[in-house]
Coordinates of C-alpha atoms in Angstrom, one line a residue:
M144 CA 61.7 -3.6 3.9
I145 CA 58.1 -2.0 3.5
T146 CA 57.9 1.6 3.1
P147 CA 55.0 2.8 5.3
A148 CA 52.4 4.8 3.5
S149 CA 53.2 8.0 4.6
D150 CA 56.7 8.0 3.5
A151 CA 55.5 6.0 0.3
P152 CA 56.1 8.1 -3.2
S153 CA 53.0 9.6 -4.8
L154 CA 51.6 7.8 -7.8
A155 CA 51.9 10.9 -9.8
S156 CA 56.1 10.8 -9.4
F157 CA 55.7 7.5 -11.2
M158 CA 53.3 8.5 -13.8
G159 CA 54.5 11.8 -14.5
A160 CA 51.2 13.7 -13.8
A161 CA 50.4 16.6 -11.8
P162 CA 51.1 15.6 -8.1
D163 CA 48.3 17.7 -6.7
L164 CA 45.6 16.5 -8.7
V165 CA 46.2 12.8 -8.5
D166 CA 47.0 12.6 -4.7
R167 CA 43.9 14.5 -4.2
L168 CA 41.6 12.3 -5.8
L169 CA 43.2 9.1 -4.1
E170 CA 42.5 11.1 -1.1
E171 CA 39.0 11.4 -1.7
Q172 CA 38.8 7.8 -2.6
R173 CA 40.2 6.9 0.6
T174 CA 37.9 9.1 2.8
L175 CA 34.5 9.0 0.9
T176 CA 32.6 5.8 -0.1
A177 CA 30.4 5.2 -2.7
V178 CA 27.5 5.0 -0.4
D179 CA 28.7 8.3 1.4
R180 CA 28.9 10.0 -2.0
F181 CA 25.1 8.8 -2.9
S182 CA 24.0 9.9 0.6
A183 CA 25.6 13.2 0.5
R184 CA 23.9 14.1 -3.0
H185 CA 20.6 12.8 -1.7
D186 CA 20.6 15.0 1.4
A187 CA 21.8 17.6 -0.5
G188 CA 18.6 18.0 -2.7
L189 CA 16.2 15.6 -5.0
P190 CA 17.0 12.2 -5.3
D191 CA 19.7 10.9 -7.8
Q192 CA 17.3 10.2 -10.5
A193 CA 15.2 13.5 -10.0
A194 CA 16.7 14.6 -13.4
Y195 CA 15.4 11.5 -15.0
Y196 CA 11.7 11.8 -13.6
K197 CA 11.3 15.3 -13.1
E198 CA 9.5 16.0 -16.4
L199 CA 7.1 13.3 -16.1
L200 CA 5.6 15.4 -12.8
P201 CA 3.6 18.4 -12.8
L202 CA 5.2 21.5 -12.1
R203 CA 2.3 22.7 -9.8
E204 CA -0.6 21.7 -7.7
P205 CA -4.1 21.2 -9.6
A206 CA -6.2 24.5 -9.7
P207 CA -9.9 24.1 -8.7
G208 CA -11.6 21.8 -11.4
E209 CA -8.5 20.0 -12.2
Q210 CA -6.7 17.1 -10.5
F211 CA -3.9 14.5 -11.1
G212 CA -4.2 11.8 -13.7
F213 CA -2.1 9.2 -15.3
E214 CA -1.0 9.7 -19.0
V215 CA 0.2 6.6 -20.7
D216 CA 2.0 7.0 -24.2
L217 CA 1.1 3.9 -25.9
D218 CA 3.7 4.4 -28.6
R219 CA 6.3 4.1 -25.7
C220 CA 4.9 1.2 -24.0
S221 CA 6.8 -1.7 -24.8
G222 CA 5.3 -4.3 -22.3
C223 CA 8.2 -5.0 -20.1
K224 CA 6.2 -5.0 -16.8
A225 CA 9.0 -2.8 -15.0
C226 CA 6.2 -0.7 -13.9
V227 CA 4.3 -3.9 -12.4
T228 CA 7.2 -5.1 -10.5
A229 CA 8.5 -1.5 -9.1
C230 CA 4.5 -0.9 -7.7
H231 CA 4.8 -4.6 -6.5
S232 CA 8.1 -4.0 -4.7
L233 CA 7.8 -0.4 -3.3
N234 CA 4.2 -1.0 -2.1
G235 CA 5.0 -4.5 -0.3
L236 CA 2.4 -6.3 -2.1
D237 CA 1.9 -10.1 -1.5
D238 CA 2.4 -13.0 -4.2
G239 CA -0.6 -12.6 -6.5
E240 CA -1.4 -9.0 -5.9
T241 CA -0.9 -6.4 -8.4
W242 CA -2.1 -2.9 -8.5
R243 CA -1.0 -2.2 -11.8
A244 CA -1.3 -4.6 -14.9
V245 CA 0.0 -4.8 -18.5
G246 CA -2.0 -6.2 -21.0
L247 CA -2.4 -6.7 -24.7
I248 CA -4.5 -5.5 -27.8
H249 CA -3.8 -7.0 -31.2
E250 CA -5.3 -7.2 -34.8
A251 CA -5.2 -10.9 -35.5
K252 CA -6.9 -11.0 -39.2
A253 CA -5.3 -8.5 -41.5
R254 CA -2.0 -7.8 -39.9
P255 CA 0.0 -9.0 -37.1
V256 CA -0.4 -5.7 -35.1
Q257 CA -0.2 -5.5 -31.2
Q258 CA -0.1 -2.7 -28.7
H259 CA 0.8 -3.3 -24.8
V260 CA -1.5 -1.4 -22.4
T261 CA -0.4 -0.4 -19.1
T262 CA -3.4 0.2 -16.5
A263 CA -4.0 0.9 -12.8
C264 CA -6.4 3.0 -10.8
H265 CA -7.9 5.8 -13.0
H266 CA -8.8 7.9 -9.9
C267 CA -11.9 8.6 -11.6
A268 CA -14.0 12.0 -11.3
E269 CA -17.0 9.9 -9.9
P270 CA -15.3 6.7 -8.9
G271 CA -17.6 3.9 -8.5
C272 CA -15.8 2.3 -5.6
L273 CA -16.2 5.5 -3.4
Q274 CA -19.9 5.8 -4.3
G275 CA -20.7 2.3 -3.5
C276 CA -18.7 1.8 -0.3
P277 CA -21.0 1.2 2.8
V278 CA -18.7 2.1 5.4
L279 CA -16.9 5.3 3.7
A280 CA -13.6 3.6 3.4
Y281 CA -12.5 5.7 0.2
E282 CA -11.6 9.2 0.0
K283 CA -11.0 11.5 -3.0
D284 CA -8.7 14.2 -1.9
T285 CA -10.1 17.7 -2.7
V286 CA -7.0 19.1 -4.2
T287 CA -5.2 16.4 -6.1
G288 CA -8.1 14.4 -6.7
I289 CA -6.5 10.9 -6.1
V290 CA -8.6 8.3 -4.4
T291 CA -7.2 6.5 -1.6
H292 CA -8.3 3.5 0.3
L293 CA -8.4 3.6 4.3
D294 CA -7.5 0.2 5.1
D295 CA -8.6 0.8 8.8
Q296 CA -12.2 1.4 7.7
C297 CA -12.8 -1.4 5.2
I298 CA -14.6 -4.4 6.5
G299 CA -13.9 -6.5 3.3
C300 CA -17.5 -6.6 1.8
Q301 CA -15.9 -6.5 -1.7
Y302 CA -18.7 -4.2 -3.1
C303 CA -16.3 -1.8 -4.4
I304 CA -14.9 -4.7 -6.5
L305 CA -18.2 -4.8 -8.0
K306 CA -18.6 -1.4 -8.6
C307 CA -15.5 -0.6 -10.4
P308 CA -15.8 -1.1 -14.1
Y309 CA -11.6 -1.2 -14.7
D310 CA -10.9 -4.3 -12.1
V311 CA -9.0 -2.0 -9.7
P312 CA -9.8 -2.8 -6.2
Q313 CA -7.8 -6.0 -5.2
Y314 CA -9.2 -8.3 -2.1
H315 CA -6.5 -9.2 0.3
E316 CA -7.8 -12.5 1.7
K317 CA -5.2 -12.7 4.5
K318 CA -5.8 -9.3 5.9
G319 CA -9.5 -9.4 5.0
I320 CA -9.7 -6.3 3.3
V321 CA -9.6 -4.6 -0.1
R322 CA -6.3 -2.6 -1.5
K323 CA -5.9 -0.5 -4.5
C324 CA -3.3 1.9 -6.1
D325 CA -3.1 5.3 -4.6
M326 CA -0.5 7.0 -7.0
C327 CA 2.0 6.6 -4.4
V328 CA 0.6 9.7 -2.8
G329 CA 3.4 9.9 -0.4
R330 CA 5.9 9.9 -2.8
L331 CA 4.3 12.5 -4.5
R332 CA 4.1 14.8 -1.8
A333 CA 7.5 14.6 -1.1
G334 CA 8.6 15.4 -4.9
E335 CA 9.2 12.0 -6.2
A336 CA 7.5 10.2 -8.8
P337 CA 5.3 7.2 -8.4
A338 CA 6.9 3.5 -8.6
C339 CA 5.4 3.0 -12.0
V340 CA 6.4 6.2 -13.4
Q341 CA 9.8 6.1 -12.1
A342 CA 10.6 2.3 -13.1
C343 CA 9.3 2.9 -16.8
P344 CA 12.4 2.7 -18.8
T345 CA 10.7 4.4 -21.9
Q346 CA 9.1 6.9 -20.0
A347 CA 5.7 5.8 -21.1
I348 CA 3.9 6.7 -17.9
R349 CA 3.5 10.4 -16.5
I350 CA 1.5 12.4 -14.1
T351 CA -0.2 15.2 -15.6
I352 CA -2.9 17.6 -14.5
V353 CA -6.3 17.1 -16.3
D354 CA -9.3 19.3 -16.7
L355 CA -12.5 17.7 -14.9
E356 CA -14.9 19.6 -17.2
A357 CA -13.3 18.6 -20.1
I358 CA -13.2 14.8 -18.7
R359 CA -17.1 15.2 -18.4
R360 CA -17.8 16.9 -21.8
D361 CA -15.9 14.2 -23.5
A362 CA -15.4 10.9 -21.5
D363 CA -14.5 8.8 -24.5
G364 CA -12.3 11.2 -26.0
S365 CA -9.2 10.6 -24.3
F366 CA -9.9 6.9 -23.1
N367 CA -10.6 5.4 -26.4
L368 CA -9.0 1.9 -26.0
P369 CA -10.7 -0.8 -27.9
G370 CA -12.6 -2.9 -25.5
S371 CA -12.5 -0.8 -22.7
P372 CA -15.4 0.1 -20.3
D373 CA -17.8 3.0 -21.0
A374 CA -16.1 5.9 -19.6
A375 CA -19.1 7.4 -18.9
I376 CA -19.9 5.2 -16.0
T377 CA -16.8 6.8 -13.7
L378 CA -15.1 9.1 -15.7
P379 CA -11.7 7.9 -15.4
T380 CA -9.0 10.7 -15.8
T381 CA -6.4 8.5 -17.2
R382 CA -5.2 9.6 -20.8
Y383 CA -3.9 7.1 -23.2
V384 CA -2.4 9.0 -26.2
S385 CA -0.7 7.7 -29.5
P386 CA 1.0 10.3 -31.6
R387 CA 1.1 7.7 -34.3
G388 CA -2.5 6.7 -34.0
L389 CA -3.7 3.2 -32.9
A390 CA -4.4 0.8 -35.9
P391 CA -7.7 0.0 -37.0
G392 CA -9.5 -3.2 -35.9
L393 CA -7.6 -3.7 -32.7
V394 CA -9.4 -6.1 -30.1
P395 CA -8.2 -7.1 -26.7
V396 CA -6.0 -10.2 -26.7
N397 CA -8.5 -11.7 -24.2
A398 CA -11.6 -10.8 -25.9
A399 CA -12.9 -14.4 -26.5
Q400 CA -11.6 -15.6 -23.2
V401 CA -14.5 -16.9 -21.3
R402 CA -14.2 -17.7 -17.3
A403 CA -16.7 -17.8 -14.7
E404 CA -16.6 -14.9 -12.1
H405 CA -16.5 -15.4 -8.3
A406 CA -19.3 -17.4 -6.8
H407 CA -19.5 -15.6 -3.7
W408 CA -21.2 -18.1 -2.0
P409 CA -22.3 -16.6 1.3
L410 CA -23.9 -14.0 -1.1
V411 CA -25.6 -16.9 -3.0
L412 CA -27.2 -18.3 0.4
M413 CA -27.9 -14.8 1.9
L414 CA -29.5 -13.4 -0.8
T415 CA -31.8 -16.8 -1.4
A416 CA -32.5 -17.2 2.1
S417 CA -33.7 -13.5 2.9
Q418 CA -35.6 -13.1 -0.1
A419 CA -37.6 -16.1 0.8
A420 CA -37.9 -14.9 4.2
A421 CA -39.1 -11.6 2.9
G422 CA -41.8 -13.2 0.4
Y423 CA -42.7 -15.3 3.7
W424 CA -43.6 -12.2 5.5
I425 CA -45.1 -10.4 2.6
T426 CA -47.6 -13.6 1.5
E427 CA -48.4 -13.3 5.4
A428 CA -49.3 -9.7 5.5
L429 CA -51.1 -9.6 2.3
L430 CA -53.3 -12.6 2.8
R431 CA -54.1 -11.3 6.3
F432 CA -55.1 -8.1 4.6
F433 CA -57.1 -9.2 1.7
V434 CA -57.8 -12.9 1.7
L435 CA -58.1 -14.6 5.2
P436 CA -61.3 -13.4 7.2
E437 CA -60.7 -11.0 10.3
S438 CA -61.4 -14.0 12.5
A439 CA -59.0 -16.1 11.3
S440 CA -55.9 -15.7 13.8
S441 CA -52.2 -16.1 12.7
A442 CA -51.0 -19.4 14.3
P443 CA -47.8 -18.2 16.7
R444 CA -45.2 -20.6 14.8
V445 CA -45.9 -18.4 11.7
E446 CA -44.4 -15.2 13.1
I447 CA -41.6 -17.2 15.3
L448 CA -40.6 -19.0 12.1
G449 CA -40.7 -16.2 10.2
F450 CA -38.4 -14.0 12.4
A451 CA -35.9 -17.1 12.7
A452 CA -35.5 -17.0 8.8
V453 CA -34.8 -13.6 8.7
L454 CA -32.5 -13.7 11.5
F455 CA -30.7 -16.8 9.8
S456 CA -30.5 -14.8 6.3
L457 CA -28.6 -11.6 7.9
N458 CA -26.1 -13.8 9.8
L459 CA -25.2 -15.8 6.6
S460 CA -24.2 -12.3 5.4
L461 CA -21.4 -11.9 8.0
F462 CA -19.6 -15.0 6.2
H463 CA -19.0 -12.9 3.0
L464 CA -17.0 -10.1 5.1
G465 CA -13.2 -10.2 5.5
R466 CA -13.8 -8.3 9.1
P467 CA -17.0 -9.2 10.2
L468 CA -16.7 -7.8 13.9
L469 CA -17.0 -4.4 12.1
A470 CA -20.1 -5.0 10.1
W471 CA -21.9 -2.8 12.5
K472 CA -20.4 0.3 10.5
A473 CA -22.1 -0.8 7.2
F474 CA -24.8 2.0 7.7
L475 CA -22.5 4.8 7.5
G476 CA -22.7 5.2 3.6
W477 CA -26.6 5.3 3.3
R478 CA -26.3 8.7 1.7
R479 CA -25.0 7.0 -1.5
S480 CA -24.4 3.3 -1.1
W481 CA -27.1 0.8 -2.2
L482 CA -25.3 -2.0 0.3
S483 CA -25.9 0.4 3.3
R484 CA -29.6 0.8 2.5
E485 CA -29.7 -2.9 2.1
V486 CA -28.4 -3.2 5.5
I487 CA -30.5 -0.7 6.9
A488 CA -33.8 -2.4 5.1
F489 CA -32.9 -5.9 6.4
S490 CA -32.4 -4.4 10.0
A491 CA -35.7 -2.9 9.9
L492 CA -37.3 -6.2 8.7
A493 CA -35.4 -8.2 11.4
G494 CA -36.9 -5.2 14.2
T495 CA -40.2 -5.3 12.6
T496 CA -40.4 -9.2 12.6
A497 CA -39.1 -9.6 16.0
A498 CA -42.0 -7.5 17.0
G499 CA -44.6 -9.6 15.3
A500 CA -42.8 -12.7 17.1
A501 CA -42.9 -11.1 20.3
A502 CA -46.7 -10.6 19.9
A503 CA -47.3 -14.4 18.7
G504 CA -45.3 -15.2 21.8
A505 CA -47.4 -13.0 23.9
A506 CA -50.7 -14.7 22.6
L507 CA -49.5 -18.3 23.7
F508 CA -49.8 -16.7 27.5
S509 CA -53.4 -15.2 26.5
I510 CA -52.0 -11.8 26.0
T511 CA -53.9 -10.4 23.1
L512 CA -52.3 -7.2 21.5
P513 CA -54.9 -4.2 20.3
T514 CA -55.9 -4.7 16.7
V515 CA -54.6 -1.2 15.6
L516 CA -51.0 -2.6 17.0
S517 CA -51.2 -5.8 15.7
T518 CA -52.2 -4.1 12.0
A519 CA -49.4 -1.3 12.2
I520 CA -46.6 -4.2 13.2
R521 CA -47.9 -6.2 9.9
I522 CA -48.0 -3.0 7.9
A523 CA -44.4 -2.2 9.2
I524 CA -43.3 -5.8 8.1
L525 CA -44.8 -5.4 4.8
I526 CA -43.0 -2.2 4.2
A527 CA -39.6 -3.3 5.3
A528 CA -40.0 -6.8 3.5
A529 CA -40.6 -4.7 0.2
A530 CA -37.7 -2.3 1.0
A531 CA -35.3 -5.0 1.6
I532 CA -35.9 -6.7 -1.9
Y533 CA -36.0 -3.7 -3.5
A534 CA -32.7 -2.6 -2.0
S535 CA -30.9 -5.9 -2.6
A536 CA -31.9 -5.6 -6.3
M537 CA -30.4 -2.2 -6.7
V538 CA -27.4 -3.1 -5.2
Y539 CA -26.4 -5.3 -8.2
R540 CA -28.5 -3.1 -10.6
D541 CA -26.1 -0.1 -9.5
T542 CA -23.0 -1.9 -10.6
P543 CA -21.6 -1.7 -14.3
R544 CA -22.2 -5.5 -15.2
P545 CA -24.6 -5.7 -18.0
L546 CA -26.4 -9.0 -16.8
W547 CA -27.3 -7.3 -13.5
A548 CA -27.6 -3.3 -14.5
T549 CA -31.2 -3.6 -15.7
R550 CA -34.5 -3.7 -14.1
L551 CA -35.1 -7.4 -14.6
T552 CA -33.0 -7.8 -11.7
L553 CA -35.8 -6.7 -9.3
W554 CA -38.2 -8.6 -11.0
R555 CA -36.0 -11.8 -10.8
F556 CA -35.0 -11.3 -7.0
S557 CA -39.1 -10.4 -6.5
L558 CA -40.1 -13.6 -8.0
T559 CA -37.4 -15.7 -5.8
A560 CA -39.3 -14.0 -3.0
A561 CA -42.6 -15.1 -4.3
L562 CA -41.7 -18.6 -5.0
G563 CA -39.7 -19.5 -1.8
G564 CA -42.2 -17.3 0.6
I565 CA -45.4 -18.8 -0.4
P566 CA -44.6 -22.4 0.0
A567 CA -42.6 -21.8 3.2
W568 CA -45.6 -19.7 4.5
M569 CA -48.1 -22.6 3.5
A570 CA -45.9 -25.2 5.3
A571 CA -45.9 -23.0 8.4
A572 CA -49.7 -21.9 8.3
A573 CA -51.4 -24.7 7.1
P574 CA -54.0 -23.1 5.1
G575 CA -57.6 -24.6 4.1
A576 CA -57.9 -26.7 1.1
G577 CA -59.6 -23.8 -1.0
L578 CA -56.8 -21.3 -0.3
S579 CA -54.1 -23.9 -0.7
R580 CA -55.3 -25.0 -4.1
A581 CA -55.0 -21.3 -5.2
L582 CA -51.5 -20.9 -4.0
F583 CA -50.8 -24.0 -5.6
A584 CA -52.0 -22.9 -9.0
A585 CA -50.5 -19.8 -8.6
I586 CA -46.8 -21.2 -8.3
P587 CA -46.5 -22.3 -11.9
L588 CA -47.4 -19.0 -13.2
L589 CA -44.8 -17.3 -11.0
F590 CA -41.9 -19.8 -12.0
L591 CA -42.7 -19.5 -15.7
A592 CA -42.4 -15.8 -15.3
K593 CA -39.1 -16.1 -13.4
L594 CA -37.6 -18.6 -16.2
Y595 CA -38.6 -16.2 -18.9
L596 CA -36.7 -13.5 -17.3
E597 CA -33.7 -15.7 -16.5
T598 CA -33.5 -16.6 -20.5
R599 CA -33.7 -13.0 -21.7
V600 CA -30.2 -12.8 -21.3
F601 CA -30.1 -15.1 -24.7
R602 CA -32.1 -12.5 -26.9
H603 CA -29.4 -9.8 -27.5
A604 CA -26.2 -11.9 -26.4
E605 CA -25.4 -12.8 -29.9
D606 CA -25.6 -9.2 -31.4
E607 CA -22.7 -8.4 -29.0
D608 CA -19.1 -9.1 -30.4
F609 CA -17.3 -10.9 -27.5
G610 CA -19.3 -8.6 -25.1
P611 CA -20.0 -9.4 -21.4
L612 CA -23.7 -10.8 -22.3
W613 CA -22.0 -13.0 -25.1
K614 CA -20.0 -14.3 -22.3
T615 CA -22.7 -15.3 -20.4
V616 CA -24.4 -17.2 -22.9
Q617 CA -21.1 -19.1 -23.5
L618 CA -20.7 -19.9 -19.9
L619 CA -24.4 -21.1 -19.7
R620 CA -23.9 -23.2 -22.7
G621 CA -20.5 -24.4 -21.8
P622 CA -18.5 -24.8 -18.3
L623 CA -21.9 -23.7 -16.5
G624 CA -24.4 -26.0 -18.3
L625 CA -24.7 -28.6 -16.0
V626 CA -25.5 -26.1 -13.2
W627 CA -28.0 -24.5 -15.7
R628 CA -29.8 -27.7 -16.3
L629 CA -30.0 -28.8 -12.9
R630 CA -31.6 -25.4 -12.1
L631 CA -34.2 -26.1 -14.8
L632 CA -34.8 -29.4 -13.5
A633 CA -35.1 -28.5 -9.9
G634 CA -37.1 -25.5 -10.6
I635 CA -39.5 -27.5 -13.2
A636 CA -40.0 -30.2 -10.4
G637 CA -40.6 -27.8 -7.7
G638 CA -42.1 -24.7 -9.5
L639 CA -44.3 -26.6 -12.2
V640 CA -45.1 -30.3 -11.9
L641 CA -45.6 -30.7 -8.2
P642 CA -47.6 -27.5 -7.8
L643 CA -50.0 -28.6 -10.3
L644 CA -50.3 -32.0 -8.8
A645 CA -50.8 -30.4 -5.5
A646 CA -53.6 -28.1 -6.8
A647 CA -55.3 -31.0 -8.6
W648 CA -55.3 -33.8 -5.9
G649 CA -53.0 -32.6 -2.7
A650 CA -54.8 -29.7 -1.1
G651 CA -56.3 -30.5 2.5
A652 CA -54.3 -33.0 4.8
M653 CA -51.6 -33.3 2.7
T654 CA -50.8 -29.7 2.3
L655 CA -47.9 -29.5 4.6
A656 CA -46.0 -32.7 2.8
W657 CA -46.4 -30.8 -0.6
S658 CA -45.8 -27.3 0.5
A659 CA -42.5 -28.7 2.2
S660 CA -41.4 -30.7 -0.9
I661 CA -42.2 -27.9 -3.1
F662 CA -40.4 -25.3 -0.9
V663 CA -37.0 -27.3 -1.2
L664 CA -37.1 -28.3 -4.6
I665 CA -37.7 -24.5 -5.5
L666 CA -34.8 -23.6 -2.8
A667 CA -32.7 -25.6 -4.8
G668 CA -33.3 -24.3 -7.9
E669 CA -33.2 -20.8 -6.5
L670 CA -29.9 -21.5 -5.1
A671 CA -28.5 -22.6 -8.3
E672 CA -30.1 -19.7 -10.2
R673 CA -28.4 -17.2 -7.8
Y674 CA -24.9 -19.1 -8.1
L675 CA -25.4 -18.6 -12.1
F676 CA -26.1 -15.0 -11.4
F677 CA -23.0 -14.6 -9.7
T678 CA -20.9 -16.7 -11.9
T679 CA -22.1 -15.4 -15.4
G680 CA -22.4 -11.9 -14.1
V681 CA -19.1 -11.1 -16.3
A682 CA -17.5 -7.8 -15.2
P683 CA -16.2 -5.2 -17.8
R684 CA -12.4 -5.1 -17.7
M685 CA -9.5 -3.2 -19.4
P686 CA -8.4 -4.6 -22.5
G687 CA -6.3 -7.3 -22.3
G688 CA -5.8 -6.8 -18.5
R689 CA -6.1 -9.2 -15.7
T690 CA -7.8 -12.4 -16.5

């Protein structure tokens, strides 16, 4: 017969041990499961791993002039990517989405030395993402200095990606927004470490307090990784330390890797079309002011077609947004974002050209506006068109990409406007033979100037050692060489050969046919040029990071 458990002799009586101690341990095993014990410890205070990571967190909040920042001990980083996995799991990231990356720098010539580098958002003192966002979707906490992204505010324009030198913001195609590391700010508030800090088995990552004045004074002093972007651009607060010191001659393992950047097709189409439309109106205004006699009246179709072109180009920009229904918010960042200023400038151009089209429509009903009002409208259109071209150029010049961050970008955009606007205006206005010949003869000069600016990148690229401009040249010589040759072919045909033929023999009755043909070929060449502008505008990245 089986003895009931209550009447069974204790285990201690068989083992000769102290009965009270063994029975008490067995009773505890019966009444408290492992989950219960873990829960009791957690409810009693800090999480079970607190003793492991508490030394990796600051003991106080930052004082004025300070902020939180990552510190990475390069000697401890083994490249295991536990930090990447933990960040991905805790933040619920989708496949292919990463907020932290592990790269590699090495010395491949003299001796086989390699060093892993873990990198995420650097929560910069002057973050480019925050300064460039047109809808104020970024905030920098005044106490901690952590840069957070407001998902609900984002319209998915992706300009912050172009503004960040470190490839930090990541576009989420399904959600139509950008997302990034926020240093697990919720965990920090609860006294817990960020996922990457807690998961690192070698304690290579920690959160420290950094002095902002010291960061500004010596931006490269603590951010001195080989191949890293210029720290003076945004003043990153991450500190990379190596007590043993980095071996000399280290370079990113992907330093010589060449790949095309994102094409941004909606932007390719929008920029080309909008600049041609702006050039159309600048041509109209300047010729009316300085060349055509006062008695020469503008055909209504000129204004109406010009307004339609501006409206069409603006609508193209909506296809670039992840959340186009929120595009109305794009003016909010006008104080610091050139993208907001571009939106405002093109909106002004749309409004002024609408007034011009309305005036032209009134003329169809024999309603003539006062000369002063017509002149004011034309001046307003000229100013808005010039401002729109300038703002478009500054959107890209204000980024850290070497191909774009130069005043040559403004000249390239301005010449696109002239090359597209002049033949388009000629096709719509059908000017007299003398003016047509002069305009046809001007187009080759503009095209040669544009071609010269496009090829200036070749002059200094060879001086770089695997730099962004060097990669631009390699792309033009290799994977994108066919596009470059097609661009030259279309440009030479539409910007050189046909205009010279038209200036010599085609003015007069054939002006419309010549102008339309030239416009189509130039437009094709400029579309190819703008495609190359984006795909060869190589972005700086952290050494050995995302590829």
